[in-house]
mmCIF file of C-alpha atoms in Angstrom:
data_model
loop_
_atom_site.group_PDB
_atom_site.id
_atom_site.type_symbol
_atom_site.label_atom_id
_atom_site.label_comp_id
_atom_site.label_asym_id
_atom_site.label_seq_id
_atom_site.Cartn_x
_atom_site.Cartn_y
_atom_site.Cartn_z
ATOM 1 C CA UNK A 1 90.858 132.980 54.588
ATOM 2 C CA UNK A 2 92.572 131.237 57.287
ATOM 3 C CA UNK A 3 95.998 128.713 56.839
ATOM 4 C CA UNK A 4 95.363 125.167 57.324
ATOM 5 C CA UNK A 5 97.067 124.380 60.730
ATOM 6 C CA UNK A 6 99.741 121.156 60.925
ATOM 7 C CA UNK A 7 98.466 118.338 63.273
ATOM 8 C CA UNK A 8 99.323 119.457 67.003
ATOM 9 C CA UNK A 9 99.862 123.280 66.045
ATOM 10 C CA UNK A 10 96.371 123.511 66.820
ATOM 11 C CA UNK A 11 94.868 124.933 70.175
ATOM 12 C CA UNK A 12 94.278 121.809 72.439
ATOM 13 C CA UNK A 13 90.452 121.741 72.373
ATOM 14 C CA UNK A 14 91.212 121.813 68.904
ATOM 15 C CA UNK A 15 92.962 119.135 67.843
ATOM 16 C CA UNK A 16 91.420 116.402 65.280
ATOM 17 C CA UNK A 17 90.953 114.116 67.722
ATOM 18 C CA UNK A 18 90.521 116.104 70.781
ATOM 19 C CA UNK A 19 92.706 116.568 73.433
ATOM 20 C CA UNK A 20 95.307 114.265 74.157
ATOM 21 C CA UNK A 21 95.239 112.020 77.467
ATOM 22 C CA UNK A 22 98.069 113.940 79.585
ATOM 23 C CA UNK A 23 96.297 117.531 78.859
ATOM 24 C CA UNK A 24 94.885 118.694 81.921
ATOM 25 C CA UNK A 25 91.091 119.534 82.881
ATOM 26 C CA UNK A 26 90.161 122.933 81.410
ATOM 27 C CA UNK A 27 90.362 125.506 84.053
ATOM 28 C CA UNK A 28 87.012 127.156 84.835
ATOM 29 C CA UNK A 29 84.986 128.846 87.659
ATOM 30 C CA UNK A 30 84.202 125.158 88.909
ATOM 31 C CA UNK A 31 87.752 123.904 88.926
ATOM 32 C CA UNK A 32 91.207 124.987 89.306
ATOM 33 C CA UNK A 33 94.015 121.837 88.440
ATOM 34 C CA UNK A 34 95.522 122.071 91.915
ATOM 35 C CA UNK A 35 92.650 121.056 93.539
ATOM 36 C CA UNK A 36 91.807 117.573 91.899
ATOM 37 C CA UNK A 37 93.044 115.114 94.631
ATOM 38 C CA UNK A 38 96.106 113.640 92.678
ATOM 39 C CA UNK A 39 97.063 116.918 90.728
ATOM 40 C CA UNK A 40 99.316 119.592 91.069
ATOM 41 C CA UNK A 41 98.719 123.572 90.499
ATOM 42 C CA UNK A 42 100.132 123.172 86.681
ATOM 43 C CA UNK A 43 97.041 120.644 86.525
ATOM 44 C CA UNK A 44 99.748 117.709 85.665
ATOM 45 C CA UNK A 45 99.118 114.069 87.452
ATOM 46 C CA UNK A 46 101.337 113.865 90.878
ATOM 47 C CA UNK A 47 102.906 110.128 90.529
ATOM 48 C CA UNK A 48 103.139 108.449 94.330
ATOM 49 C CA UNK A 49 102.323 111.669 96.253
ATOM 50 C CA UNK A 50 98.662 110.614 96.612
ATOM 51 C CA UNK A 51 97.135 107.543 98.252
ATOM 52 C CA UNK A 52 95.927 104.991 95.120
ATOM 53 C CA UNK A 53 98.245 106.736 92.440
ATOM 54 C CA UNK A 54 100.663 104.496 90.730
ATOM 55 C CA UNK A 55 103.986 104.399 92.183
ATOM 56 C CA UNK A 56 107.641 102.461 91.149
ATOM 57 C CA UNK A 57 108.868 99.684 92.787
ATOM 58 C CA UNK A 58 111.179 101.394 95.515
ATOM 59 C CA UNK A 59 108.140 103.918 96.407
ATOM 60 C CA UNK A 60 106.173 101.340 96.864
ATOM 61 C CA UNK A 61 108.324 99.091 99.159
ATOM 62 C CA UNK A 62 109.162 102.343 100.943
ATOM 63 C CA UNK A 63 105.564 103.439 101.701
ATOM 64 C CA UNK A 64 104.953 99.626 102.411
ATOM 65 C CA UNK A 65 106.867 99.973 105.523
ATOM 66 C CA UNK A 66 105.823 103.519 106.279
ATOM 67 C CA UNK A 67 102.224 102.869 106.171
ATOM 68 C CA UNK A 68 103.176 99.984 108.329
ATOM 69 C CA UNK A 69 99.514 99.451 110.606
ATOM 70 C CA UNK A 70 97.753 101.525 108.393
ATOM 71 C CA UNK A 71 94.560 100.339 107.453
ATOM 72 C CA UNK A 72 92.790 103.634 106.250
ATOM 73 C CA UNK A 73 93.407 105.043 102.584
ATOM 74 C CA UNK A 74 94.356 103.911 99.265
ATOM 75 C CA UNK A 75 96.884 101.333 98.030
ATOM 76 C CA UNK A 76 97.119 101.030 93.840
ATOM 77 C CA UNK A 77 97.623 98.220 91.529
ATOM 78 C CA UNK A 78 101.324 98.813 91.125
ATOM 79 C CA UNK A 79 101.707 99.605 95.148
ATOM 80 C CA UNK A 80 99.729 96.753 96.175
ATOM 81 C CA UNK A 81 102.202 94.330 92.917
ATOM 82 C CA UNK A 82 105.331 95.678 93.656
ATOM 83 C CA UNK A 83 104.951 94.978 97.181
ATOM 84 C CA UNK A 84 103.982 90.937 96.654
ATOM 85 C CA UNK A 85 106.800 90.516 93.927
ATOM 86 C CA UNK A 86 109.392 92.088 96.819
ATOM 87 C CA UNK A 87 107.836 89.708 98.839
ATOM 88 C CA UNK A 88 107.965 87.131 96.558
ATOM 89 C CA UNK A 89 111.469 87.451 96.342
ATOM 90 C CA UNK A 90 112.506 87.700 99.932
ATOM 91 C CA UNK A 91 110.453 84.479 100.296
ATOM 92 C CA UNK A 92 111.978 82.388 97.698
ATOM 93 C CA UNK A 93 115.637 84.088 98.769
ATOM 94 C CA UNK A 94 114.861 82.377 102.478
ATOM 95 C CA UNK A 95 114.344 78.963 101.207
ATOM 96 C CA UNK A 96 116.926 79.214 98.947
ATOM 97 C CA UNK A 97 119.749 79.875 101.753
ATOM 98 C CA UNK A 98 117.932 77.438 103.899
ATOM 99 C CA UNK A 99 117.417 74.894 101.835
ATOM 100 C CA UNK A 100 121.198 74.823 100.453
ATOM 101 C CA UNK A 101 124.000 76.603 102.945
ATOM 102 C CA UNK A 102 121.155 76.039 106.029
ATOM 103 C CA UNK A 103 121.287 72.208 105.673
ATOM 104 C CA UNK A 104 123.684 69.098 105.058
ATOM 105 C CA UNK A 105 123.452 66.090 103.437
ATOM 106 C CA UNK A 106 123.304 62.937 105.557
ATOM 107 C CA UNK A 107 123.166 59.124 104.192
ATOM 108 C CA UNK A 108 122.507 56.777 105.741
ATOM 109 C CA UNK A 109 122.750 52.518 105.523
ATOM 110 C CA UNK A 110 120.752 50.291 106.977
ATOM 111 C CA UNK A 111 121.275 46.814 106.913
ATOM 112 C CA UNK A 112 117.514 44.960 107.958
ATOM 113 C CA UNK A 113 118.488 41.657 107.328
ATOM 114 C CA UNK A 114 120.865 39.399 105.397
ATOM 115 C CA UNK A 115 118.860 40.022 102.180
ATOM 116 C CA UNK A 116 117.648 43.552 102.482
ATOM 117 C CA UNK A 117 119.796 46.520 102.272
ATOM 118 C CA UNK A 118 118.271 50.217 102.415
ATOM 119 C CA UNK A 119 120.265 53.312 101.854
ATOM 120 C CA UNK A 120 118.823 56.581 102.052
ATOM 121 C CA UNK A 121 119.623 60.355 101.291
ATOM 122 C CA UNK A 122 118.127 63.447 103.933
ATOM 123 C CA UNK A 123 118.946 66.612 104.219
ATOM 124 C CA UNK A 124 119.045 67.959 108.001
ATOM 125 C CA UNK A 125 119.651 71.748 109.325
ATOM 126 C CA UNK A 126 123.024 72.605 110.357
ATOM 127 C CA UNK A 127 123.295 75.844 113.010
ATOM 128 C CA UNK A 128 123.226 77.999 109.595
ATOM 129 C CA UNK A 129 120.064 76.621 108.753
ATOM 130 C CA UNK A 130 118.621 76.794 112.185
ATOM 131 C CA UNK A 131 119.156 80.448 112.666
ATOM 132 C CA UNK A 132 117.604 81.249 109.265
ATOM 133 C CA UNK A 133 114.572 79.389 109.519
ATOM 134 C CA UNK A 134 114.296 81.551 112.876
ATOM 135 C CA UNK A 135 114.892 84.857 111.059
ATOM 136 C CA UNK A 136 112.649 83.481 108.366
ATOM 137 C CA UNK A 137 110.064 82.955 111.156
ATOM 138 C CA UNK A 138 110.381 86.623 112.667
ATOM 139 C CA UNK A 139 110.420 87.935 109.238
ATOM 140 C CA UNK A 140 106.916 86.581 108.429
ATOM 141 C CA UNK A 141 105.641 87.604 112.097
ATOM 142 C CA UNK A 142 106.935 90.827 111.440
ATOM 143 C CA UNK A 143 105.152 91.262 108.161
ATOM 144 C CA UNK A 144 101.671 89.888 108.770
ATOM 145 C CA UNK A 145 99.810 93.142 109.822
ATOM 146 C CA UNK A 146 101.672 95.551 106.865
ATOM 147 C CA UNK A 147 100.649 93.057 104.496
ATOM 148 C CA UNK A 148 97.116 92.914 106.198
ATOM 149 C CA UNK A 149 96.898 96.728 106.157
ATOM 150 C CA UNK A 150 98.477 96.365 102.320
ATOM 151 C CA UNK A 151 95.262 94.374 100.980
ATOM 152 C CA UNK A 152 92.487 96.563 103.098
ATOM 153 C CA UNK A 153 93.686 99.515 101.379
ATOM 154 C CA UNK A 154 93.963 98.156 98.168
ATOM 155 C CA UNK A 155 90.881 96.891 98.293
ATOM 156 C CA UNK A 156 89.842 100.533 99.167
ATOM 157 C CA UNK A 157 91.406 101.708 95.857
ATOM 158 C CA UNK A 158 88.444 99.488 94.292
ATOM 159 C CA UNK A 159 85.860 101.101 96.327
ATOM 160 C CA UNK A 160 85.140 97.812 98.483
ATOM 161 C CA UNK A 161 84.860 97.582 102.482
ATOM 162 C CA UNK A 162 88.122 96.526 104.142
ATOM 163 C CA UNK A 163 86.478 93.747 105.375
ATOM 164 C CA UNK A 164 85.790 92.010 102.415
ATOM 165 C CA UNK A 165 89.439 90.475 103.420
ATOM 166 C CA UNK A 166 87.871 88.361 105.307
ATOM 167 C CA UNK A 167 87.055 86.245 102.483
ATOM 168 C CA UNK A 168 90.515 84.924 102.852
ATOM 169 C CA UNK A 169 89.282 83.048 105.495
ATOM 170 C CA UNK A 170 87.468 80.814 103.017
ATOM 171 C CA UNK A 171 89.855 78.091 101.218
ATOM 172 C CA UNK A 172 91.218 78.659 98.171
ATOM 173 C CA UNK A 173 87.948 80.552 96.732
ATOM 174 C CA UNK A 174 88.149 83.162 99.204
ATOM 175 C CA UNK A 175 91.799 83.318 97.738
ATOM 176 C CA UNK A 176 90.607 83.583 94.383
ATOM 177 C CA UNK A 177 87.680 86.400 94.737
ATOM 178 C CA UNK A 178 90.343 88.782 96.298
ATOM 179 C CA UNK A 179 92.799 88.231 93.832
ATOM 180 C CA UNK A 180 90.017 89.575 91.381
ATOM 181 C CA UNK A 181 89.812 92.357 93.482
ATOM 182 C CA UNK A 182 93.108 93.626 93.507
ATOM 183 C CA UNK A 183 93.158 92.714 89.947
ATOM 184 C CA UNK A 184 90.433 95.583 89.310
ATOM 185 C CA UNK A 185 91.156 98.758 88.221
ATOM 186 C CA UNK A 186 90.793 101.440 90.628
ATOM 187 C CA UNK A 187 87.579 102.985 91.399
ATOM 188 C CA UNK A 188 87.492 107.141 92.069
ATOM 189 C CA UNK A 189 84.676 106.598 94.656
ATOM 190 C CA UNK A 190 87.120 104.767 96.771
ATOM 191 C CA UNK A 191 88.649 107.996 97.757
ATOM 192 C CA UNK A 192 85.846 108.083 100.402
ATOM 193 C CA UNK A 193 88.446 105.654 102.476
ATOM 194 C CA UNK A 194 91.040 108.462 102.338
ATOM 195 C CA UNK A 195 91.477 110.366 105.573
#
C-alpha cells in the first residue's frame, strides 16, 4: 500500500489539479523546451528576449528606440503601454515647462471710451518658451516613424496586417478600432510577422 502524498510532493503530471501554469511543456520526441520561440533550454519563459513577450518599462523604452524604423516583428501589450505612458509623460512634461517658465504674463488696459474700460490677462512666450516649443516640435518629428513602426508591430502581436493602421486615417473611429486592437491579447499566429 502506497503513502498518501502532501499537495505539491506529487510528480507534476500528478498533481490534483494538474500542472501548474509556469511548468514547462513535457519534453518528448516532438519537442525539446529550447526550441519553443520564447523559451529557453530549461523550458522556462524568456521575459523581453523575444519579439511580442512582455517586457518592463525601461526594456521597453529601450527597444522603442532600438527598433527605431522597424516595422517587421512583434511589439506586446506591455511594450506597445509602456511606450505611450513614457510618451505620455514627456508630452505633458513639454507643456508643463512651456506653459509656465516658457511664457509671461502680460495685462493689459484699454481704455475704448469714457464709459468703457477693458482689462485683460495673456500669457505670451518669452525666449525660454520659444526654444522649447522648438525642441517640443523636433521631439515629435523625431518620434513619428518609431511610434508608427511601434503600432504596426503591435498590431502584428494580434495577428493583423500592418496596414490596418491606416484606419487612423479615419476620425476618431479609426482611433477607436485600433485602440481595440492593441487592447487584444496577443495572438501566437502573429509570429508569422517575425523575421
Amino acid at each position: 500500500m502506497s503513502t498518501p502524498h502532501s499537495y505539491g510532493s506529487q510528480p507534476r503530471d500528478q498533481q490534483p489539479n494538474g500542472p501548474t501554469h509556469y511548468d514547462a511543456a513535457p519534453a518528448t520526441d516532438q519537442y525539446r523546451p529550447g526550441d519553443a520561440p520564447g523559451y529557453d533550454q530549461g523550458g522556462y519563459q524568456q521575459r523581453g528576449s523575444q519579439p511580442g513577450v512582455p517586457v518592463g518599462p525601461g526594456q521597453a523604452v529601450k527597444r522603442f528606440y532600438k527598433k527605431y524604423a522597424q516595422f517587421s516583428g512583434r511589439a506586446s501589450r506591455s511594450e506597445y503601454w509602456w511606450v505611450a505612458l513614457f510618451m505620455f509623460l514627456v508630452y505633458g512634461l513639454f507643456m508643463v515647462l512651456i506653459g509656465t517658465v516658457g511664457s509671461e504674463v502680460v495685462n493689459s488696459n484699454t481704455v475704448t471710451s469714457a464709459t468703457s474700460y477693458s482689462y485683460s490677462v495673456r500669457s505670451e512666450p518669452n525666449g525660454l518658451g520659444i526654444f522649447l516649443s522648438l525642441l517640443f516640435l523636433v521631439f515629435l518629428l523625431a518620434h513619428i516613424i518609431p511610434s508608427i513602426a511601434l503600432a504596426v508591430r503591435r498590431l502584428h502581436d494580434v495577428n493583423m496586417s500592418g496596414f490596418l493602421y491606416l484606419l487612423s486615417l479615419i476620425p476618431f473611429l479609426g482611433s477607436l478600432i485600433l485602440l481595440v486592437f492593441y487592447l487584444l491579447p496577443p495572438n501566437p499566429a502573429g509570429a508569422r510577422f517575425d523575421r
